[in-house]
Amino acid sequence: MADRPVGLREPGPPPALEVEHLVKVFPGPRSAGGFLAVDDVSFCVPQGRSLAVVGESGSGKTTLARMIVGLERPSAGRIAVAGSARSWRRVSSAERKRRAREVQIVFQDPYSSLDPRQSVRRCIEEALVLHFDLDRAGRTARVEELLEQVRLDRRHADSLPKRLSGGQRQRVAIARALACAPKVVICDEAVASLDVSIQAQVLNLMSDIRNETGVSYLFISHDLAVVRQVSDDIVVMRRGRIVEAGPADRVLDAPEHPYTRRLLAAIPRPGWRPAPSQEEVGTSS
Amino acid sequence: MAILHLEHLAIDLQTAGRLRRVVHDVTFRLAEGEAVGLVGESGAGKSLTSRAVIRLLPDGARVHGAILMEGRSITDMSRESLRSYRLSEVAMIFQDPRAHVNPVRRVGDFLTEALVERGEDRKKALEIVTGLLATVGIEDAERRMRQYPHELSGGLLQRVMIAAALSISPKLLLADEPTTALDVTTQSDVMVHLDAQRRGRGLAMVFVTHDLELAIAVCDRIAVLYAGHLVEDSPAAHLHEKALHPYTRGLLASRPSPTLRRERLAAIPGRPLSGLEVQEGCVFCSRCAHAQERCQKERPVLRELGDARVACHRAEELLEGGRSGGADGAEFEVRVGDRG
Ligand SMILES: Nc1ncnc2c1ncn2[C@@H]1O[C@H](COP(=O)(O)OP(=O)(O)OP(=O)(O)O)[C@@H](O)[C@H]1O
Ligand SMILES: Nc1ncnc2c1ncn2[C@@H]1O[C@H](COP(=O)(O)OP(=O)(O)O)[C@@H](O)[C@H]1O
Ligand code: SF4
Ligand SMILES: [Mg+2]
Ligand SMILES: [Mg+2]
């Protein structure tokens, strides 16, 4: 892997997120050794930067994200947020809350990730109450600020999620994530199910938010065109392992690994024709 | 004669106890062996339009206008003619193959089903589908036919569906987002067979997708749907240089490119409307950067312009002046953000 190694730490302030030799083995078959979903993954996301994890279905992207937010316990490896390592030992509830605040996640499905009984305002307020000691006026002001940040109209603030469009719901999910003033926002296929015109709006919004707040993104996607638009660095995963990593332009303009080349070659674009992706014998079931 | 002819197709659906129009006006002709891509965002009416062609609409749906297959009206067909139409002339492939196969029947039985129903000898049918599996790149046909659907990956199962569709030697193939649920490399693997078989057999195709680039790659013409209206029908080869409708240009410009990072994406403001939401005037009016007073009052009719058809009052004007500002979508830049 050429260029600045995405897997290594740089001198200077601690990165927003650092992951070292992360492993996840799910119990169960593969001749009883268990299923290796994430296999020795290392990378770091400097503050204010955006790193994309790309790969096909089943490559381990979501498992990786779930470990980073603490929904899944790693089998081995180290995760550090803003320089402090996560531990899976018992910690105080204040400490747990602080950690939860630092890393927020936005999921693919804007329909199922919001509480259907909660108005937009309540949904964002709830995150504020949980994490900050604000009075009523302070909360209201912060909600307004967040709505503005995700360019949601005030009149949507009192709507229930079912009255919002997919793109609007995804904005609410982003506002809720930002409410915690996180160091890192993980987006797991956060724009994958949006219509193309709405996807463009949300992608623009996400880059504005990064400029305004300095938040870091871990952007999980199978879509290399989307990834080019939003990320500084790219990690390509295949069957749990990193096969290539580097600055986005380098990886996409001069991919080194055959798998990255295949992913790129398969994207329809002007002049493109469908061609066999040279799937290796034995990979299909 | 056109193999398929839709003339002012409109579809009403039963929603909340009353009939409401969701597809308003779709007119196109498909020549023998020709492929048209039906593109547009969700709710535009792509699926309903394609399903109307094989008469697979929700209960209580009402169809207006004409759907003609080689001159015969689909809407007026008797049960018996409909059955034979579906067994010998038209086949459909769906986005989610698993929802369209019986999970407890073997792949082989599923594949031979239509042929056997048509009266083919079982052994002959098996022979035919074995050959077809090879043509869609499935080598070990014998083994695959003994397997159950859940034992196949999504890409393989979709290729089985293509083989099943081809088994009846149809004249027309309807494909509704057949690769949307697949990984991009698997999509390419599936499309290469679909495309080769279609061209090789001279099949006509209605290819439904939200992926304009994919449609351009495998279709002869692109029909763009918005809010239940066909707003443009252009040769696929010219679309990048000469998209006529502001919505088509917006779609092309808002999709990020794998080869070039843009400072900003040219997002179309607002959100896509469904046919249930249309108001007076041009259906795209609320999102169009070129809308004028006339656009708000008068619905543009679909009219011919060169080798294409478009429903926009200002198409010529925009084509003249907008060559530079149009295709790159710069015109949308100032109106980013959905505040509606
Ligand atoms: N709880 C679990 N138990 C066993 N195996 C699991 C579990 N969760 C995930 N896996 C397996 O681990 C692998 C990686 O899954 P993961 O959800 O991380 O993939 P992904 O890269 O996010 O894929 P997609 O693009 O489809 O979302 C898959 O093969 C999956 O089947
Ligand atoms: N069974 C149904 N009942 C009620 N409304 C429906 C039904 N199927 C589709 N619709 C509505 O019809 C419109 C067009 O649907 P569809 O053809 O599926 O759009 P597309 O395939 O372009 O996304 C949408 O507004 C959709 O919500
Ligand atoms: S008719 Fe008017 S509003 Fe409609 S697309 Fe053309 S310019 Fe835009
Ligand atoms: Mg996933
Ligand atoms: Mg559809």
mmCIF file of N, CA, C and O in Angstrom, chain A residues 1-69:
data_model
loop_
_atom_site.group_PDB
_atom_site.id
_atom_site.type_symbol
_atom_site.label_atom_id
_atom_site.label_comp_id
_atom_site.label_asym_id
_atom_site.label_seq_id
_atom_site.Cartn_x
_atom_site.Cartn_y
_atom_site.Cartn_z
ATOM 1 N N MET A 1 0.824 -1.199 0.000
ATOM 2 C CA MET A 1 0.000 0.000 0.000
ATOM 3 C C MET A 1 0.863 1.255 0.000
ATOM 4 O O MET A 1 1.647 1.483 0.926
ATOM 5 N N ALA A 2 0.712 2.057 -0.995
ATOM 6 C CA ALA A 2 1.555 3.242 -1.112
ATOM 7 C C ALA A 2 0.970 4.390 -0.287
ATOM 8 O O ALA A 2 0.036 4.215 0.465
ATOM 9 N N ASP A 3 1.510 5.548 -0.442
ATOM 10 C CA ASP A 3 1.028 6.785 0.161
ATOM 11 C C ASP A 3 1.105 6.765 1.694
ATOM 12 O O ASP A 3 1.674 5.886 2.287
ATOM 13 N N ARG A 4 0.475 7.783 2.249
ATOM 14 C CA ARG A 4 0.373 7.857 3.704
ATOM 15 C C ARG A 4 -0.458 6.683 4.196
ATOM 16 O O ARG A 4 -1.586 6.505 3.772
ATOM 17 N N PRO A 5 0.114 5.857 5.043
ATOM 18 C CA PRO A 5 -0.644 4.676 5.446
ATOM 19 C C PRO A 5 -1.823 5.065 6.320
ATOM 20 O O PRO A 5 -1.647 5.751 7.327
ATOM 21 N N VAL A 6 -3.006 4.666 5.869
ATOM 22 C CA VAL A 6 -4.211 5.021 6.590
ATOM 23 C C VAL A 6 -4.261 4.288 7.916
ATOM 24 O O VAL A 6 -4.900 4.698 8.860
ATOM 25 N N GLY A 7 -3.558 3.186 8.003
ATOM 26 C CA GLY A 7 -3.603 2.385 9.215
ATOM 27 C C GLY A 7 -2.706 2.917 10.321
ATOM 28 O O GLY A 7 -2.772 2.446 11.443
ATOM 29 N N LEU A 8 -1.868 3.886 10.047
ATOM 30 C CA LEU A 8 -0.913 4.318 11.057
ATOM 31 C C LEU A 8 -1.239 5.704 11.579
ATOM 32 O O LEU A 8 -1.821 6.534 10.909
ATOM 33 N N ARG A 9 -0.806 5.910 12.789
ATOM 34 C CA ARG A 9 -1.070 7.173 13.441
ATOM 35 C C ARG A 9 -0.047 8.219 13.022
ATOM 36 O O ARG A 9 1.124 7.917 12.834
ATOM 37 N N GLU A 10 -0.511 9.459 12.885
ATOM 38 C CA GLU A 10 0.396 10.534 12.523
ATOM 39 C C GLU A 10 0.798 11.303 13.775
ATOM 40 O O GLU A 10 0.102 11.238 14.785
ATOM 41 N N PRO A 11 1.912 12.040 13.714
ATOM 42 C CA PRO A 11 2.248 12.884 14.859
ATOM 43 C C PRO A 11 1.215 13.988 15.017
ATOM 44 O O PRO A 11 0.476 14.279 14.081
ATOM 45 N N GLY A 12 1.136 14.629 16.177
ATOM 46 C CA GLY A 12 0.180 15.707 16.391
ATOM 47 C C GLY A 12 -0.919 15.283 17.343
ATOM 48 O O GLY A 12 -0.758 14.325 18.091
ATOM 49 N N PRO A 13 -2.049 16.007 17.297
ATOM 50 C CA PRO A 13 -3.142 15.703 18.229
ATOM 51 C C PRO A 13 -3.678 14.295 17.999
ATOM 52 O O PRO A 13 -3.558 13.776 16.886
ATOM 53 N N PRO A 14 -4.250 13.683 19.026
ATOM 54 C CA PRO A 14 -4.751 12.325 18.835
ATOM 55 C C PRO A 14 -5.850 12.304 17.785
ATOM 56 O O PRO A 14 -6.626 13.257 17.678
ATOM 57 N N PRO A 15 -5.916 11.254 17.001
ATOM 58 C CA PRO A 15 -6.978 11.165 15.992
ATOM 59 C C PRO A 15 -8.338 11.053 16.661
ATOM 60 O O PRO A 15 -8.431 10.623 17.806
ATOM 61 N N ALA A 16 -9.377 11.455 15.940
ATOM 62 C CA ALA A 16 -10.724 11.339 16.474
ATOM 63 C C ALA A 16 -11.048 9.875 16.749
ATOM 64 O O ALA A 16 -11.666 9.532 17.751
ATOM 65 N N LEU A 17 -10.608 9.028 15.845
ATOM 66 C CA LEU A 17 -10.891 7.602 16.013
ATOM 67 C C LEU A 17 -9.691 6.790 15.561
ATOM 68 O O LEU A 17 -9.087 7.079 14.523
ATOM 69 N N GLU A 18 -9.365 5.816 16.377
ATOM 70 C CA GLU A 18 -8.258 4.944 16.008
ATOM 71 C C GLU A 18 -8.650 3.508 16.311
ATOM 72 O O GLU A 18 -9.156 3.211 17.384
ATOM 73 N N VAL A 19 -8.409 2.654 15.352
ATOM 74 C CA VAL A 19 -8.792 1.260 15.465
ATOM 75 C C VAL A 19 -7.559 0.424 15.160
ATOM 76 O O VAL A 19 -6.883 0.666 14.160
ATOM 77 N N GLU A 20 -7.218 -0.483 16.061
ATOM 78 C CA GLU A 20 -6.000 -1.270 15.854
ATOM 79 C C GLU A 20 -6.273 -2.757 15.981
ATOM 80 O O GLU A 20 -6.771 -3.217 17.008
ATOM 81 N N HIS A 21 -5.911 -3.479 14.949
ATOM 82 C CA HIS A 21 -5.979 -4.946 14.955
ATOM 83 C C HIS A 21 -7.321 -5.455 15.462
ATOM 84 O O HIS A 21 -7.388 -6.379 16.268
ATOM 85 N N LEU A 22 -8.363 -4.842 14.984
ATOM 86 C CA LEU A 22 -9.698 -5.223 15.440
ATOM 87 C C LEU A 22 -10.127 -6.539 14.802
ATOM 88 O O LEU A 22 -9.948 -6.750 13.599
ATOM 89 N N VAL A 23 -10.709 -7.396 15.637
ATOM 90 C CA VAL A 23 -11.141 -8.718 15.178
ATOM 91 C C VAL A 23 -12.526 -8.988 15.729
ATOM 92 O O VAL A 23 -12.819 -8.637 16.873
ATOM 93 N N LYS A 24 -13.385 -9.570 14.917
ATOM 94 C CA LYS A 24 -14.653 -10.069 15.442
ATOM 95 C C LYS A 24 -14.907 -11.472 14.913
ATOM 96 O O LYS A 24 -14.968 -11.699 13.698
ATOM 97 N N VAL A 25 -15.031 -12.388 15.834
ATOM 98 C CA VAL A 25 -15.398 -13.755 15.469
ATOM 99 C C VAL A 25 -16.781 -14.011 16.037
ATOM 100 O O VAL A 25 -16.995 -13.877 17.232
ATOM 101 N N PHE A 26 -17.718 -14.339 15.163
ATOM 102 C CA PHE A 26 -19.036 -14.726 15.653
ATOM 103 C C PHE A 26 -19.024 -16.211 15.951
ATOM 104 O O PHE A 26 -18.466 -16.987 15.164
ATOM 105 N N PRO A 27 -19.629 -16.595 17.070
ATOM 106 C CA PRO A 27 -19.640 -18.024 17.388
ATOM 107 C C PRO A 27 -20.427 -18.795 16.339
ATOM 108 O O PRO A 27 -21.283 -18.222 15.667
ATOM 109 N N GLY A 28 -20.130 -20.071 16.198
ATOM 110 C CA GLY A 28 -20.884 -20.877 15.238
ATOM 111 C C GLY A 28 -19.957 -21.583 14.284
ATOM 112 O O GLY A 28 -18.749 -21.546 14.478
ATOM 113 N N PRO A 29 -20.523 -22.209 13.246
ATOM 114 C CA PRO A 29 -19.797 -23.119 12.360
ATOM 115 C C PRO A 29 -18.461 -22.636 11.786
ATOM 116 O O PRO A 29 -17.664 -22.105 12.518
ATOM 117 N N ARG A 30 -18.306 -22.680 10.480
ATOM 118 C CA ARG A 30 -17.028 -22.655 9.786
ATOM 119 C C ARG A 30 -16.124 -23.613 10.535
ATOM 120 O O ARG A 30 -15.151 -23.250 11.152
ATOM 121 N N SER A 31 -16.528 -24.856 10.505
ATOM 122 C CA SER A 31 -15.950 -25.984 11.242
ATOM 123 C C SER A 31 -15.682 -25.607 12.699
ATOM 124 O O SER A 31 -14.592 -25.791 13.227
ATOM 125 N N ALA A 32 -16.727 -25.003 13.297
ATOM 126 C CA ALA A 32 -16.797 -24.724 14.734
ATOM 127 C C ALA A 32 -15.793 -23.681 15.228
ATOM 128 O O ALA A 32 -15.818 -23.296 16.397
ATOM 129 N N GLY A 33 -14.935 -23.198 14.351
ATOM 130 C CA GLY A 33 -14.002 -22.152 14.771
ATOM 131 C C GLY A 33 -14.689 -20.802 14.854
ATOM 132 O O GLY A 33 -14.113 -19.828 15.334
ATOM 133 N N GLY A 34 -15.918 -20.736 14.375
ATOM 134 C CA GLY A 34 -16.643 -19.473 14.380
ATOM 135 C C GLY A 34 -16.462 -18.760 13.053
ATOM 136 O O GLY A 34 -15.645 -19.155 12.218
ATOM 137 N N PHE A 35 -17.252 -17.692 12.853
ATOM 138 C CA PHE A 35 -17.182 -16.953 11.603
ATOM 139 C C PHE A 35 -16.404 -15.671 11.814
ATOM 140 O O PHE A 35 -16.745 -14.836 12.654
ATOM 141 N N LEU A 36 -15.345 -15.514 11.038
ATOM 142 C CA LEU A 36 -14.463 -14.359 11.176
ATOM 143 C C LEU A 36 -15.026 -13.202 10.339
ATOM 144 O O LEU A 36 -14.797 -13.129 9.136
ATOM 145 N N ALA A 37 -15.774 -12.305 10.986
ATOM 146 C CA ALA A 37 -16.443 -11.241 10.228
ATOM 147 C C ALA A 37 -15.538 -10.034 10.029
ATOM 148 O O ALA A 37 -15.616 -9.346 9.015
ATOM 149 N N VAL A 38 -14.680 -9.749 11.009
ATOM 150 C CA VAL A 38 -13.707 -8.665 10.888
ATOM 151 C C VAL A 38 -12.356 -9.232 11.293
ATOM 152 O O VAL A 38 -12.223 -9.831 12.352
ATOM 153 N N ASP A 39 -11.376 -9.050 10.418
ATOM 154 C CA ASP A 39 -10.123 -9.775 10.577
ATOM 155 C C ASP A 39 -8.939 -8.790 10.556
ATOM 156 O O ASP A 39 -8.510 -8.369 9.493
ATOM 157 N N ASP A 40 -8.500 -8.403 11.727
ATOM 158 C CA ASP A 40 -7.289 -7.592 11.859
ATOM 159 C C ASP A 40 -7.382 -6.264 11.097
ATOM 160 O O ASP A 40 -6.593 -5.998 10.192
ATOM 161 N N VAL A 41 -8.339 -5.463 11.496
ATOM 162 C CA VAL A 41 -8.549 -4.182 10.816
ATOM 163 C C VAL A 41 -7.954 -3.034 11.626
ATOM 164 O O VAL A 41 -8.224 -2.905 12.818
ATOM 165 N N SER A 42 -7.140 -2.226 10.971
ATOM 166 C CA SER A 42 -6.546 -1.045 11.613
ATOM 167 C C SER A 42 -6.693 0.167 10.696
ATOM 168 O O SER A 42 -6.488 0.062 9.496
ATOM 169 N N PHE A 43 -7.045 1.301 11.275
ATOM 170 C CA PHE A 43 -7.029 2.563 10.530
ATOM 171 C C PHE A 43 -7.201 3.692 11.530
ATOM 172 O O PHE A 43 -7.518 3.442 12.706
ATOM 173 N N CYS A 44 -6.971 4.907 11.091
ATOM 174 C CA CYS A 44 -7.339 6.003 11.981
ATOM 175 C C CYS A 44 -7.975 7.140 11.209
ATOM 176 O O CYS A 44 -7.749 7.325 10.015
ATOM 177 N N VAL A 45 -8.844 7.864 11.904
ATOM 178 C CA VAL A 45 -9.537 9.001 11.317
ATOM 179 C C VAL A 45 -9.088 10.253 12.057
ATOM 180 O O VAL A 45 -9.480 10.474 13.194
ATOM 181 N N PRO A 46 -8.234 11.079 11.437
ATOM 182 C CA PRO A 46 -7.803 12.306 12.099
ATOM 183 C C PRO A 46 -8.996 13.236 12.334
ATOM 184 O O PRO A 46 -10.012 13.132 11.639
ATOM 185 N N GLN A 47 -8.841 14.139 13.287
ATOM 186 C CA GLN A 47 -9.941 15.058 13.584
ATOM 187 C C GLN A 47 -10.344 15.861 12.361
ATOM 188 O O GLN A 47 -9.497 16.375 11.643
ATOM 189 N N GLY A 48 -11.635 15.947 12.138
ATOM 190 C CA GLY A 48 -12.168 16.743 11.046
ATOM 191 C C GLY A 48 -12.046 16.092 9.673
ATOM 192 O O GLY A 48 -12.395 16.689 8.668
ATOM 193 N N ARG A 49 -11.556 14.868 9.642
ATOM 194 C CA ARG A 49 -11.449 14.203 8.346
ATOM 195 C C ARG A 49 -12.530 13.160 8.164
ATOM 196 O O ARG A 49 -13.265 12.830 9.090
ATOM 197 N N SER A 50 -12.592 12.657 6.944
ATOM 198 C CA SER A 50 -13.637 11.702 6.623
ATOM 199 C C SER A 50 -13.005 10.467 5.999
ATOM 200 O O SER A 50 -12.290 10.565 5.003
ATOM 201 N N LEU A 51 -13.246 9.336 6.639
ATOM 202 C CA LEU A 51 -12.696 8.089 6.120
ATOM 203 C C LEU A 51 -13.838 7.196 5.678
ATOM 204 O O LEU A 51 -14.825 7.034 6.397
ATOM 205 N N ALA A 52 -13.707 6.643 4.484
ATOM 206 C CA ALA A 52 -14.749 5.759 3.991
ATOM 207 C C ALA A 52 -14.296 4.313 4.088
ATOM 208 O O ALA A 52 -13.144 3.996 3.803
ATOM 209 N N VAL A 53 -15.223 3.460 4.511
ATOM 210 C CA VAL A 53 -14.980 2.028 4.468
ATOM 211 C C VAL A 53 -15.887 1.472 3.379
ATOM 212 O O VAL A 53 -17.107 1.616 3.457
ATOM 213 N N VAL A 54 -15.271 0.907 2.342
ATOM 214 C CA VAL A 54 -16.086 0.381 1.247
ATOM 215 C C VAL A 54 -15.890 -1.121 1.120
ATOM 216 O O VAL A 54 -14.887 -1.672 1.552
ATOM 217 N N GLY A 55 -16.851 -1.752 0.502
ATOM 218 C CA GLY A 55 -16.776 -3.189 0.326
ATOM 219 C C GLY A 55 -18.156 -3.711 0.039
ATOM 220 O O GLY A 55 -19.152 -3.019 0.241
ATOM 221 N N GLU A 56 -18.207 -4.941 -0.446
ATOM 222 C CA GLU A 56 -19.496 -5.479 -0.831
ATOM 223 C C GLU A 56 -20.235 -6.048 0.367
ATOM 224 O O GLU A 56 -19.714 -6.122 1.468
ATOM 225 N N SER A 57 -21.449 -6.475 0.089
ATOM 226 C CA SER A 57 -22.286 -7.037 1.120
ATOM 227 C C SER A 57 -21.544 -8.167 1.837
ATOM 228 O O SER A 57 -20.937 -9.016 1.202
ATOM 229 N N GLY A 58 -21.599 -8.136 3.158
ATOM 230 C CA GLY A 58 -20.981 -9.198 3.936
ATOM 231 C C GLY A 58 -19.499 -9.017 4.187
ATOM 232 O O GLY A 58 -18.859 -9.872 4.788
ATOM 233 N N SER A 59 -18.938 -7.882 3.762
ATOM 234 C CA SER A 59 -17.495 -7.711 3.935
ATOM 235 C C SER A 59 -17.121 -7.331 5.366
ATOM 236 O O SER A 59 -15.941 -7.285 5.696
ATOM 237 N N GLY A 60 -18.104 -7.037 6.205
ATOM 238 C CA GLY A 60 -17.814 -6.775 7.613
ATOM 239 C C GLY A 60 -17.942 -5.322 8.026
ATOM 240 O O GLY A 60 -17.599 -4.954 9.150
ATOM 241 N N LYS A 61 -18.472 -4.475 7.154
ATOM 242 C CA LYS A 61 -18.540 -3.041 7.417
ATOM 243 C C LYS A 61 -19.421 -2.716 8.626
ATOM 244 O O LYS A 61 -19.020 -1.967 9.515
ATOM 245 N N THR A 62 -20.616 -3.282 8.631
ATOM 246 C CA THR A 62 -21.543 -2.976 9.718
ATOM 247 C C THR A 62 -21.036 -3.545 11.041
ATOM 248 O O THR A 62 -21.157 -2.906 12.092
ATOM 249 N N THR A 63 -20.452 -4.726 10.990
ATOM 250 C CA THR A 63 -19.894 -5.322 12.209
ATOM 251 C C THR A 63 -18.828 -4.401 12.791
ATOM 252 O O THR A 63 -18.781 -4.163 14.002
ATOM 253 N N LEU A 64 -18.000 -3.871 11.918
ATOM 254 C CA LEU A 64 -16.968 -2.920 12.329
ATOM 255 C C LEU A 64 -17.603 -1.708 13.015
ATOM 256 O O LEU A 64 -17.202 -1.301 14.112
ATOM 257 N N ALA A 65 -18.625 -1.147 12.380
ATOM 258 C CA ALA A 65 -19.296 0.025 12.933
ATOM 259 C C ALA A 65 -19.920 -0.290 14.293
ATOM 260 O O ALA A 65 -19.825 0.501 15.230
ATOM 261 N N ARG A 66 -20.524 -1.445 14.394
ATOM 262 C CA ARG A 66 -21.185 -1.820 15.651
ATOM 263 C C ARG A 66 -20.177 -1.975 16.787
ATOM 264 O O ARG A 66 -20.481 -1.667 17.930
ATOM 265 N N MET A 67 -18.995 -2.439 16.468
ATOM 266 C CA MET A 67 -17.971 -2.531 17.504
ATOM 267 C C MET A 67 -17.532 -1.133 17.942
ATOM 268 O O MET A 67 -17.338 -0.874 19.118
ATOM 269 N N ILE A 68 -17.393 -0.242 16.984
ATOM 270 C CA ILE A 68 -16.906 1.101 17.315
ATOM 271 C C ILE A 68 -17.913 1.866 18.186
ATOM 272 O O ILE A 68 -17.530 2.563 19.107
ATOM 273 N N VAL A 69 -19.197 1.694 17.937
ATOM 274 C CA VAL A 69 -20.174 2.375 18.791
ATOM 275 C C VAL A 69 -20.485 1.587 20.061
ATOM 276 O O VAL A 69 -21.246 2.060 20.899
#
